[in-house]
Coordinates of C-alpha atoms in Angstrom, one line a residue:
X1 CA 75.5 -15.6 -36.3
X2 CA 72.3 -17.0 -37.9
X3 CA 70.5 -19.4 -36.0
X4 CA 67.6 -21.9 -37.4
X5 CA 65.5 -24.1 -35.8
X6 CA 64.0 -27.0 -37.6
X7 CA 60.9 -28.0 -35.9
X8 CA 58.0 -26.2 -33.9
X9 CA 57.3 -29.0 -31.4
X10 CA 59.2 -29.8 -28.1
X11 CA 62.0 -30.7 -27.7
X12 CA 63.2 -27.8 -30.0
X13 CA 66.4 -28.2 -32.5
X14 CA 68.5 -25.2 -34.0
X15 CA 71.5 -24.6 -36.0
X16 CA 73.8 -22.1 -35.7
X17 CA 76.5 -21.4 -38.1
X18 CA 79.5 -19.4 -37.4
X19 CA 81.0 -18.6 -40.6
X20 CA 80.9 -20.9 -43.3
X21 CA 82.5 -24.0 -42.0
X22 CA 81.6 -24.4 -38.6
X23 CA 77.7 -25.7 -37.2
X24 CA 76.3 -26.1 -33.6
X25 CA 73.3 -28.0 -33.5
X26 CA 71.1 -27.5 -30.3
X27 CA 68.7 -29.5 -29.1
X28 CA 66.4 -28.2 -26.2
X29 CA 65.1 -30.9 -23.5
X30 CA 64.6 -28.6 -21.0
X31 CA 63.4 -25.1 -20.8
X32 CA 61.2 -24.9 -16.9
X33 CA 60.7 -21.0 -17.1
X34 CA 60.1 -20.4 -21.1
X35 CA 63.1 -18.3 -21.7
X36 CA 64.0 -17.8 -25.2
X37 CA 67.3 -19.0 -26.7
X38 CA 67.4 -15.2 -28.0
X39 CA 67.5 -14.0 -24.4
X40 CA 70.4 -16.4 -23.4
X41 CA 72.7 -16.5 -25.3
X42 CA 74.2 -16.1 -28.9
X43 CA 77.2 -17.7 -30.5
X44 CA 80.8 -17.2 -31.0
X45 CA 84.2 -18.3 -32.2
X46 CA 86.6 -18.8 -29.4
X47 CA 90.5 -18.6 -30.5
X48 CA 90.9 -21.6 -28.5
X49 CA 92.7 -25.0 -29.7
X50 CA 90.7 -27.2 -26.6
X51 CA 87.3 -25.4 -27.6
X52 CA 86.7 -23.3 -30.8
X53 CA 83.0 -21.9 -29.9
X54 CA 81.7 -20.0 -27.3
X55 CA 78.1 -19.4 -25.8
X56 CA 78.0 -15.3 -25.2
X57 CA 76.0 -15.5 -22.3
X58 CA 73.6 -12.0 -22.8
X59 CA 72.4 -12.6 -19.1
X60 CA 75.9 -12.9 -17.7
X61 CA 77.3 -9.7 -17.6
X62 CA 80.7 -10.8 -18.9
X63 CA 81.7 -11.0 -22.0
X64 CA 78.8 -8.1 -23.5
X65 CA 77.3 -5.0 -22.7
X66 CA 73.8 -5.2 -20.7
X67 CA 71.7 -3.5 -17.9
X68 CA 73.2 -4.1 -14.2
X69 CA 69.8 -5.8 -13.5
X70 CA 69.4 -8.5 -15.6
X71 CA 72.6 -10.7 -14.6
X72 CA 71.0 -10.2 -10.7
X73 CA 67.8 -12.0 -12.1
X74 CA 69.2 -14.3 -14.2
X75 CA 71.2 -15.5 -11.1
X76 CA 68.0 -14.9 -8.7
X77 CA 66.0 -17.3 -11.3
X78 CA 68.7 -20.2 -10.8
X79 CA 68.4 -19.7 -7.4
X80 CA 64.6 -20.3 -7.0
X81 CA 64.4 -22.8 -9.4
X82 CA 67.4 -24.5 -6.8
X83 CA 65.0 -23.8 -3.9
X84 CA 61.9 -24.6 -5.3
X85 CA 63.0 -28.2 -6.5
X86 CA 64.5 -28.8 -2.8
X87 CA 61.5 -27.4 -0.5
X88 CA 58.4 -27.8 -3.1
X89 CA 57.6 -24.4 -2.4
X90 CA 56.7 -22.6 -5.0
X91 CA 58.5 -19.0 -5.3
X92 CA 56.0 -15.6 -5.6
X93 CA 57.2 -13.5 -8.3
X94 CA 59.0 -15.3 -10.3
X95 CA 57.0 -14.6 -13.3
X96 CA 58.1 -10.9 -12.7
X97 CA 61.9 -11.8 -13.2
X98 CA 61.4 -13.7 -16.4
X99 CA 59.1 -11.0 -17.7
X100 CA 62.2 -8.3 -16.8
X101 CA 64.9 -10.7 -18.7
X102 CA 62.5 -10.7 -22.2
X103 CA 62.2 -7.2 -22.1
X104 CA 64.8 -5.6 -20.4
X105 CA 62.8 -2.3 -20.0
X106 CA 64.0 0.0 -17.1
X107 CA 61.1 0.1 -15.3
X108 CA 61.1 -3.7 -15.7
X109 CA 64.0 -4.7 -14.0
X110 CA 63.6 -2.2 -11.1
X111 CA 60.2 -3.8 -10.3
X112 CA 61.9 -7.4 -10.6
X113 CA 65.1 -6.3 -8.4
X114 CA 62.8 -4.9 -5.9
X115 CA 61.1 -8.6 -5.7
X116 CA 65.2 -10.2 -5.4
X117 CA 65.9 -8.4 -2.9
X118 CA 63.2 -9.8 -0.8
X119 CA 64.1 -13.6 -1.3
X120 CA 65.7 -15.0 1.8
X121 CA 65.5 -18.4 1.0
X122 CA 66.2 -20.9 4.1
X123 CA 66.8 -24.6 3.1
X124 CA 66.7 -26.2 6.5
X125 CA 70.8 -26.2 6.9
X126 CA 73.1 -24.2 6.4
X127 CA 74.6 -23.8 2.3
X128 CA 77.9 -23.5 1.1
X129 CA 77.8 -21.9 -2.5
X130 CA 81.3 -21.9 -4.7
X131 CA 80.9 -20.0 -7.8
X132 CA 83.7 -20.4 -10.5
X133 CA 86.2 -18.4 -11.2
X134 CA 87.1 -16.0 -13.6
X135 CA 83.2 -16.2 -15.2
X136 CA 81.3 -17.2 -12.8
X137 CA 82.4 -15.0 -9.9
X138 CA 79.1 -12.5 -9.9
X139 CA 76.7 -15.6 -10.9
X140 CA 77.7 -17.5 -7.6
X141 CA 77.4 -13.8 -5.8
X142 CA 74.3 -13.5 -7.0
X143 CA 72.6 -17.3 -6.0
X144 CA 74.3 -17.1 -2.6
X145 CA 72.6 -13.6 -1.8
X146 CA 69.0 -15.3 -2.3
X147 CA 70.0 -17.6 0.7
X148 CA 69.7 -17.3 4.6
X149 CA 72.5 -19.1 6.7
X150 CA 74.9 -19.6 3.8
X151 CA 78.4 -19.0 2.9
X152 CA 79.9 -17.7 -0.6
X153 CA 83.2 -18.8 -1.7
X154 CA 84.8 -17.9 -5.2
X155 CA 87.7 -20.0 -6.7
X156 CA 90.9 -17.5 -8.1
X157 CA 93.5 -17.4 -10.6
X158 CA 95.4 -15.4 -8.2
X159 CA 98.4 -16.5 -6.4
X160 CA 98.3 -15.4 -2.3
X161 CA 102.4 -15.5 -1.3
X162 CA 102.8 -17.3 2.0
X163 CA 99.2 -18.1 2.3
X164 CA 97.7 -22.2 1.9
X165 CA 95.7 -23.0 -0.4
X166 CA 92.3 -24.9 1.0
X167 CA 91.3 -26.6 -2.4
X168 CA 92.8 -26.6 -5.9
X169 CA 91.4 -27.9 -9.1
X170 CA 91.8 -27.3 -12.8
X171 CA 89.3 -26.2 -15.2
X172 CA 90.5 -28.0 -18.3
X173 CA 89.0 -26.4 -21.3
X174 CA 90.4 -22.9 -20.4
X175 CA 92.8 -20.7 -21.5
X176 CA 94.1 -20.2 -17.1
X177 CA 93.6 -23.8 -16.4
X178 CA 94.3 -23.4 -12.5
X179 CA 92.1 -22.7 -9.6
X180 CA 92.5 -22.0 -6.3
X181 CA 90.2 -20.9 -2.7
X182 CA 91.6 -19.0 0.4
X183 CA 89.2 -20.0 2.9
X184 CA 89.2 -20.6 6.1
X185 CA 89.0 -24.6 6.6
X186 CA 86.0 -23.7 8.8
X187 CA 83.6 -22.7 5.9
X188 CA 84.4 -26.3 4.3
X189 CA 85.2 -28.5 7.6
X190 CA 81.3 -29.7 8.1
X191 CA 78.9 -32.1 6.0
X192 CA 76.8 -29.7 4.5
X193 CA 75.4 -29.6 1.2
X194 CA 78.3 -27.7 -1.5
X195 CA 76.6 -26.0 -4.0
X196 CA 79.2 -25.2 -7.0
X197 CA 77.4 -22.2 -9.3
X198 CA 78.6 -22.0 -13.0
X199 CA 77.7 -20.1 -16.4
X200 CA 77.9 -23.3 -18.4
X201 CA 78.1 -27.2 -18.2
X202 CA 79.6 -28.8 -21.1
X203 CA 80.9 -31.4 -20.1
X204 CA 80.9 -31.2 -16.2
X205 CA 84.6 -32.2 -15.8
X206 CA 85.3 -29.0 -14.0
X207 CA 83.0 -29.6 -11.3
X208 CA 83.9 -33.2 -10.9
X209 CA 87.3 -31.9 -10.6
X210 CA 86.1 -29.5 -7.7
X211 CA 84.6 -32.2 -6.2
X212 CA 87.1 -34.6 -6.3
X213 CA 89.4 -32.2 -4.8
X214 CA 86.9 -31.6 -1.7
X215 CA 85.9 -35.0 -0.6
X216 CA 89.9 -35.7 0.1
X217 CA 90.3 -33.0 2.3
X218 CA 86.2 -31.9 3.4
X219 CA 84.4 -35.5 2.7
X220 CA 80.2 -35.2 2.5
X221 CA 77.9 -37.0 0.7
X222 CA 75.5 -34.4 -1.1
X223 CA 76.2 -31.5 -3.8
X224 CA 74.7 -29.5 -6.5
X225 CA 75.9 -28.0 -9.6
X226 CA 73.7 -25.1 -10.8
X227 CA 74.2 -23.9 -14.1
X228 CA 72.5 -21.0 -16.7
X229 CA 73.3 -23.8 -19.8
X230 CA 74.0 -27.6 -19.5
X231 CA 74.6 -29.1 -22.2
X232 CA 76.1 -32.5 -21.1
X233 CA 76.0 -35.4 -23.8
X234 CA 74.3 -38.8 -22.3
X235 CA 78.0 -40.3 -22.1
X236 CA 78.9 -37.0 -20.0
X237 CA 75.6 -37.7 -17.7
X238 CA 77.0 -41.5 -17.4
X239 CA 80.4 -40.3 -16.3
X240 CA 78.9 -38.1 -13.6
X241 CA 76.7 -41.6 -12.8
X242 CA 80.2 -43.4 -12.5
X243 CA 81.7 -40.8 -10.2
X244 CA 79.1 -40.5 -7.9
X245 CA 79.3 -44.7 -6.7
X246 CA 82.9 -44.6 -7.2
X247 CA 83.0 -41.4 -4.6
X248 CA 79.9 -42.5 -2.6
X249 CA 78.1 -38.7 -2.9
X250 CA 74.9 -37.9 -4.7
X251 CA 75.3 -34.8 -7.5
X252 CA 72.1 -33.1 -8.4
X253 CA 72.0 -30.7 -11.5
X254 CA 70.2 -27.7 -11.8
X255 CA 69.8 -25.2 -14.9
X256 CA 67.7 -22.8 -16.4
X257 CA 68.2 -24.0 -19.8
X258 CA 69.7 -27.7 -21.2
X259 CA 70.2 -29.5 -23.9
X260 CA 73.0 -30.7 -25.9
X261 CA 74.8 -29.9 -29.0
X262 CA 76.6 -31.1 -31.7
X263 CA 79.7 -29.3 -33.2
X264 CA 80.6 -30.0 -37.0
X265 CA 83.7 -28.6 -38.6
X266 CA 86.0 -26.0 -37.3
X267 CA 85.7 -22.0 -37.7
X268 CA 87.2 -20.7 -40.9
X269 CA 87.0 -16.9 -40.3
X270 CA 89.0 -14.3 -41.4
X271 CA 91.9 -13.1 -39.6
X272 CA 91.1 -10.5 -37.2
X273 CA 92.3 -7.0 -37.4
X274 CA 93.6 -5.2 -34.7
X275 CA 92.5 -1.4 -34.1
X276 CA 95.6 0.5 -33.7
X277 CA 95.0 2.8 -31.0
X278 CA 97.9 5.6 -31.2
X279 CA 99.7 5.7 -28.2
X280 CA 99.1 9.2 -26.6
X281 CA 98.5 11.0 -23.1
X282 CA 95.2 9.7 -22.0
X283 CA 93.2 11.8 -19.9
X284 CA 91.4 10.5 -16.7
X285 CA 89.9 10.8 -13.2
X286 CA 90.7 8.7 -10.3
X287 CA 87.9 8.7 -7.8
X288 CA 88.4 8.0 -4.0
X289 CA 86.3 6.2 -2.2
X290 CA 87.7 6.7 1.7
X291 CA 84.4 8.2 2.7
X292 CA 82.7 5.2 2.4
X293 CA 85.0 2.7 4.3
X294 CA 83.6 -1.1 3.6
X295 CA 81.9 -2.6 6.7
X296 CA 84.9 -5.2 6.9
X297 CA 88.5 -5.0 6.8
X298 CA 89.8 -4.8 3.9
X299 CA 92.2 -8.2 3.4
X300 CA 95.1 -8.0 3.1
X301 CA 97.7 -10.2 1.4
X302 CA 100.3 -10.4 -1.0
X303 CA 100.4 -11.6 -4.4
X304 CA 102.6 -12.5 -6.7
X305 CA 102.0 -12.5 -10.8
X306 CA 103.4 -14.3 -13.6
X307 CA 106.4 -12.4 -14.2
X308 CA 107.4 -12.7 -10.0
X309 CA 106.5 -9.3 -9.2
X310 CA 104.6 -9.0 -5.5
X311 CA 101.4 -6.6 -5.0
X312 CA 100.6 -5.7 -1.7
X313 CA 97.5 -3.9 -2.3
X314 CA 94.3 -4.9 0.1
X315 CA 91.8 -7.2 -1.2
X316 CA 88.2 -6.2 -1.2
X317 CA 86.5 -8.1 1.7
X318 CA 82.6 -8.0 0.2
X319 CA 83.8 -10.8 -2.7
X320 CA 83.8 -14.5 -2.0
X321 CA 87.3 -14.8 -2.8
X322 CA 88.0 -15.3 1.2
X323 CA 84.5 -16.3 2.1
X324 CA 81.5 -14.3 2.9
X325 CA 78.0 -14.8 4.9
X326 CA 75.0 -14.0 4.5
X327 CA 75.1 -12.2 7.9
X328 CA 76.7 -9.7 5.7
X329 CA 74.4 -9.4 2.5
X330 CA 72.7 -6.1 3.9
X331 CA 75.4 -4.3 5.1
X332 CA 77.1 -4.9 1.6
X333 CA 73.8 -3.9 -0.3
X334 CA 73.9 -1.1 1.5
X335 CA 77.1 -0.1 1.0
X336 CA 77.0 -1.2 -3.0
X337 CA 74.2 1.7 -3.0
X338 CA 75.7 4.3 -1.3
X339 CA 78.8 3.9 -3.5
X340 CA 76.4 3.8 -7.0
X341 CA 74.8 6.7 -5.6
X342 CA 77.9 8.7 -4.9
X343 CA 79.1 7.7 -8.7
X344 CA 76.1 8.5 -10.2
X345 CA 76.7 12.2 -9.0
X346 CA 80.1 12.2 -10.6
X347 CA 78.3 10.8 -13.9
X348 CA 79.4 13.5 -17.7
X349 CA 77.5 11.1 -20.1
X350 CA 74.4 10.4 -21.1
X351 CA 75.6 6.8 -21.9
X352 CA 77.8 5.2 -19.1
X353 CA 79.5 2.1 -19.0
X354 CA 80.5 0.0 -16.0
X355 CA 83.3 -2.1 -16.5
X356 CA 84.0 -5.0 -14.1
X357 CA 87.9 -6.4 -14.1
X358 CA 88.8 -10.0 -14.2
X359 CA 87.3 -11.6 -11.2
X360 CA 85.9 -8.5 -9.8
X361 CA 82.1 -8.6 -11.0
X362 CA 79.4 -8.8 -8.3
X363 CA 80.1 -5.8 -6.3
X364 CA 80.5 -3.4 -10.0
X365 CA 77.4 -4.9 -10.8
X366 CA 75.3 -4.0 -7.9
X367 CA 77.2 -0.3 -7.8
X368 CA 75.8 0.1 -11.2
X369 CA 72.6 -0.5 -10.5
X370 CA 72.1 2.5 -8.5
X371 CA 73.7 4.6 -10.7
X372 CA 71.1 5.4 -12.8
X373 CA 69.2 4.9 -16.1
X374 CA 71.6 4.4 -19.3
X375 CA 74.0 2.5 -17.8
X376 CA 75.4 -0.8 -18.8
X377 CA 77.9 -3.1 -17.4
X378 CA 80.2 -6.0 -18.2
X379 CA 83.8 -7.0 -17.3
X380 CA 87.4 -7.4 -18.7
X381 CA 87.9 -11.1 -19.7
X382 CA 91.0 -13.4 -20.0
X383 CA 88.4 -15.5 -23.1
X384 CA 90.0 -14.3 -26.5
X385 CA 86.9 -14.7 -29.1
X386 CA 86.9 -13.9 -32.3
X387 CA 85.4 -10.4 -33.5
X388 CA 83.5 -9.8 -36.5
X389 CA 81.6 -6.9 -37.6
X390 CA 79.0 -8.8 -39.2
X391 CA 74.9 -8.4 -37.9
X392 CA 73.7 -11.4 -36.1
X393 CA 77.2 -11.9 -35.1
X394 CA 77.8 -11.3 -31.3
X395 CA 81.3 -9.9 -31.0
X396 CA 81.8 -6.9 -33.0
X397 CA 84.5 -5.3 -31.7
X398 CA 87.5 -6.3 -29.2
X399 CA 89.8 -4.2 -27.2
X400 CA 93.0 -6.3 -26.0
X401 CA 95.8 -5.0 -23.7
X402 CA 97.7 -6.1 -20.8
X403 CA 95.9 -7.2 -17.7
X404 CA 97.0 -4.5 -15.0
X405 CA 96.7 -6.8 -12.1
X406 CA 99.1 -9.2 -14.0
X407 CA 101.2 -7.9 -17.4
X408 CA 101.8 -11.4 -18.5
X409 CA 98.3 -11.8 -19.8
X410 CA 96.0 -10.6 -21.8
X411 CA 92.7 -9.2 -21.8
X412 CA 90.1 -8.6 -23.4
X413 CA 87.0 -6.5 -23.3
X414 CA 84.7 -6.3 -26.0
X415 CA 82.0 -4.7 -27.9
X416 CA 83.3 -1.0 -26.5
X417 CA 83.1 2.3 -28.8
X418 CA 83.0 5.8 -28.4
X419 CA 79.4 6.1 -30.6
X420 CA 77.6 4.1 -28.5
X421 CA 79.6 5.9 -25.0
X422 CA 80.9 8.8 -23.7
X423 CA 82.0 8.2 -20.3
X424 CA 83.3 4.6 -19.1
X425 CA 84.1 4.2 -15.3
X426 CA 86.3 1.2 -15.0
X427 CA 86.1 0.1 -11.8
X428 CA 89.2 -2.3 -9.8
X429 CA 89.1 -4.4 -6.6
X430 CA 93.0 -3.6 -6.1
X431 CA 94.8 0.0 -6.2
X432 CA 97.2 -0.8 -9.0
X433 CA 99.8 1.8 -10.1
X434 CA 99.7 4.3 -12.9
X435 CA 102.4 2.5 -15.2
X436 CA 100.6 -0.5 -15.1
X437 CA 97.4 0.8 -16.3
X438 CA 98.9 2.5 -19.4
X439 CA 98.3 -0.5 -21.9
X440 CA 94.2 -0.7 -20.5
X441 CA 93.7 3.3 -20.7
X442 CA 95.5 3.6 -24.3
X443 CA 92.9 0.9 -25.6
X444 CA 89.6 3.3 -24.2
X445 CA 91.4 7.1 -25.0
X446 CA 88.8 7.4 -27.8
X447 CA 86.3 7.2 -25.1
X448 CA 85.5 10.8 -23.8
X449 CA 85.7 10.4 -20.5
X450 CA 87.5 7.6 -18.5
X451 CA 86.7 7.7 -14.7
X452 CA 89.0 4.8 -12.6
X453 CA 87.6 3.3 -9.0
X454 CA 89.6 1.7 -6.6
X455 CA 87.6 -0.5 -4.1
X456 CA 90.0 -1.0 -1.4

């Protein structure tokens, strides 16, 4: 939607206005690399009672369509601007990275991924990164792999049968309010500095949630939140104050953009119509991947969805979902280009899309960056926000259907048609059965061709 700002001199106010009834003021007090606001993010209505705006991350690699590359550097970025604050050293190349997210040129973001995948960053013990789940999955991959002697873990919506759970928490404000890690106690059973990596701070509750939940069962004294946006209010920053002598820890904050906001009325849109898709036979190509066998075991446990129905299916073992470290960062480079390689071969269009599911971001990502030139990538979602065909207005388009991996909810996937591709490879963690797909597949039939990966 249209955003103003009011003043030319630092700190920096603006105004966006979604619809006619509904304002978010920013105020900008800190901006270390330069980035533009238009780089970051734009702004959305959320269908959401606890929050009714959304910041559509365009370096995220969620919620909208962008180049493989530029959610790996945004995530690099947080993770040197982490380093540099804790070490004083000052990182070489930086400048490149920033230069790739403003202009987004292919030629660009090679040359700034080439310098990424350099960075072994060593902070003088060992780090424990947690990225957020569902969101925030890939952005915690992508810190974590900037880091020597580290561990990755990613919190989950799923639910493991039979298995314990080693921390649970609730994120508050969101639609699946429930999180959960499967990790071994061993990753979490030491003092070490806990890292937690997400999109967005609004408030902070979530991660003084996650925190809370640790120091009762894995008690330390330091942590850091890393965040693209914070945009915590001065009561919010007292509150975190509060916690940290009632708990005895110290909480640093890192971001690569903060502020706050003010929010003023609530969204009056129009109700949104949904694109009937008729329901026919929907042509498309499963591709096997057995010749490239991961370089772990696949996990595997059973799960169990809303409606009670078990899944045996392997986990991936390259996501943080049951730890992951750094030991293993080149051997699942490697094997993320190999796989992009093999899938660029199998490429019909001239415009491909990558779609991540759900939690299952990081790996897609890096696949797609070797498959080529005209390819975007983004993932399925379980955020409902509001489409408008408007200009200026972020979410033009929505496709909604049954998640596969779990019937009872919905997602959503946005910003998809068949002018702007002709080929879509959506790409799973999990094999999941034909049947279950049906809902997904009806929603992209218009789409020429429809290629489906299984990872494990």
């Amino acid at each position: 939607m249209k955003a103003t700002h009011s003043s030319i001199y630092y700190p920096k106010k603006y105004t966006h206005e979604i619809g006619d009834s509904m304002k978010v003021e920013v105020q900008i007090d800190a901006n270390p690399l330069g980035l533009s606001l238009e780089t970051m993010y734009e702004m959305a209505a959320r269908i959401n009672k606890k929050r009714s705006f959304l910041f559509v991350s365009k370096v995220l690699g969620k919620h909208i369509p962008l180049r493989p590359h530029v959610p790996l550097l945004a995530s690099a970025l947080l993770a040197a601007c982490y380093y540099e604050e804790k070490t004083a050293t000052q990182v070489a190349g930086k400048g490149v990275l920033v230069d790739a997210l403003m202009d987004t040129s292919e030629g660009k973001l090679k040359k700034a991924y080439s310098i990424v995948q350099s960075w072994h960053f060593g902070l003088g013990e060992p780090g424990v990164f947690i990225g957020f789940a569902e969101t925030a999955t890939a952005l915690g991959h992508g810190v974590f792999d900037c880091f020597s002697d580290a561990v990755y873990i990613h919190s989950t919506r799923e639910v493991l049968v039979d298995q314990e759970v080693t921390l649970f928490f609730e994120e508050e404000h969101s639609h699946a309010t429930d999180q959960r890690c499967y990790v071994p106690e061993q990753y979490l059973a030491n003092e070490h500095t806990i890292c937690l990596v997400d999109d967005e701070i609004t408030t902070g509750k979530t991660a003084l949630n996650i925190i809370e939940s640790i120091q009762k069962h894995f008690p330390r004294k330091n942590y850091v939140v890393l965040s693209l946006l914070d945009w915590r209010s001065e009561e919010d920053c007292r509150k975190l104050k509060v916690f940290e002598q009632t708990h005895g820890v110290s909480i640093q904050t890192f971001s690569l953009l903060s502020g706050t906001i003010q929010v003023e009325g609530i969204p009056d849109l129009p109700s949104a119509t949904k694109i009937e898709v008729p329901a026919e036979k929907v042509n498309y190509h499963t591709i096997n991947l057995s010749s490239f066998p991961a370089p772990f075991e696949n996990k595997s446990y059973v799960s169990v969805d809303a409606l009670g129905i078990l899944n045996n299916a392997p986990y991936s073992p390259l996501t943080g979902r049951f730890g992951l470290t750094s030991a293993a960062n080149e051997r699942v480079e490697n094997y993320c280009e190999q796989i992009g390689s093999h899938l660029q071969t199998l490429r019909k269009g001239k415009n491909t899309l990558c779609l991540g599911t759900g939690e299952f971001m990081h790996i897609p990502m890096k696949v797609a960056v070797y498959m080529g030139e005209s390819v975007s990538f983004h993932s399925t979602t379980r955020s409902p926000i509001f489409p408008m065909d408007q200009e200026g207005y972020p979410i033009r388009s929505c496709f909604s259907f049954e998640s596969p991996e779990n019937l009872a909810i919905m997602n959503y996937a946005y910003n998809i048609t068949e002018k702007e591709y002709d080929e879509v490879f959506l790409l799973f963690e999990r094999h999941i059965e034909a049947g279950r797909l049906e809902p997904m597949l009806q929603q992209f039939s218009r789409i020429p061709v429809i290629h489906i990966v299984f990872f494990s």
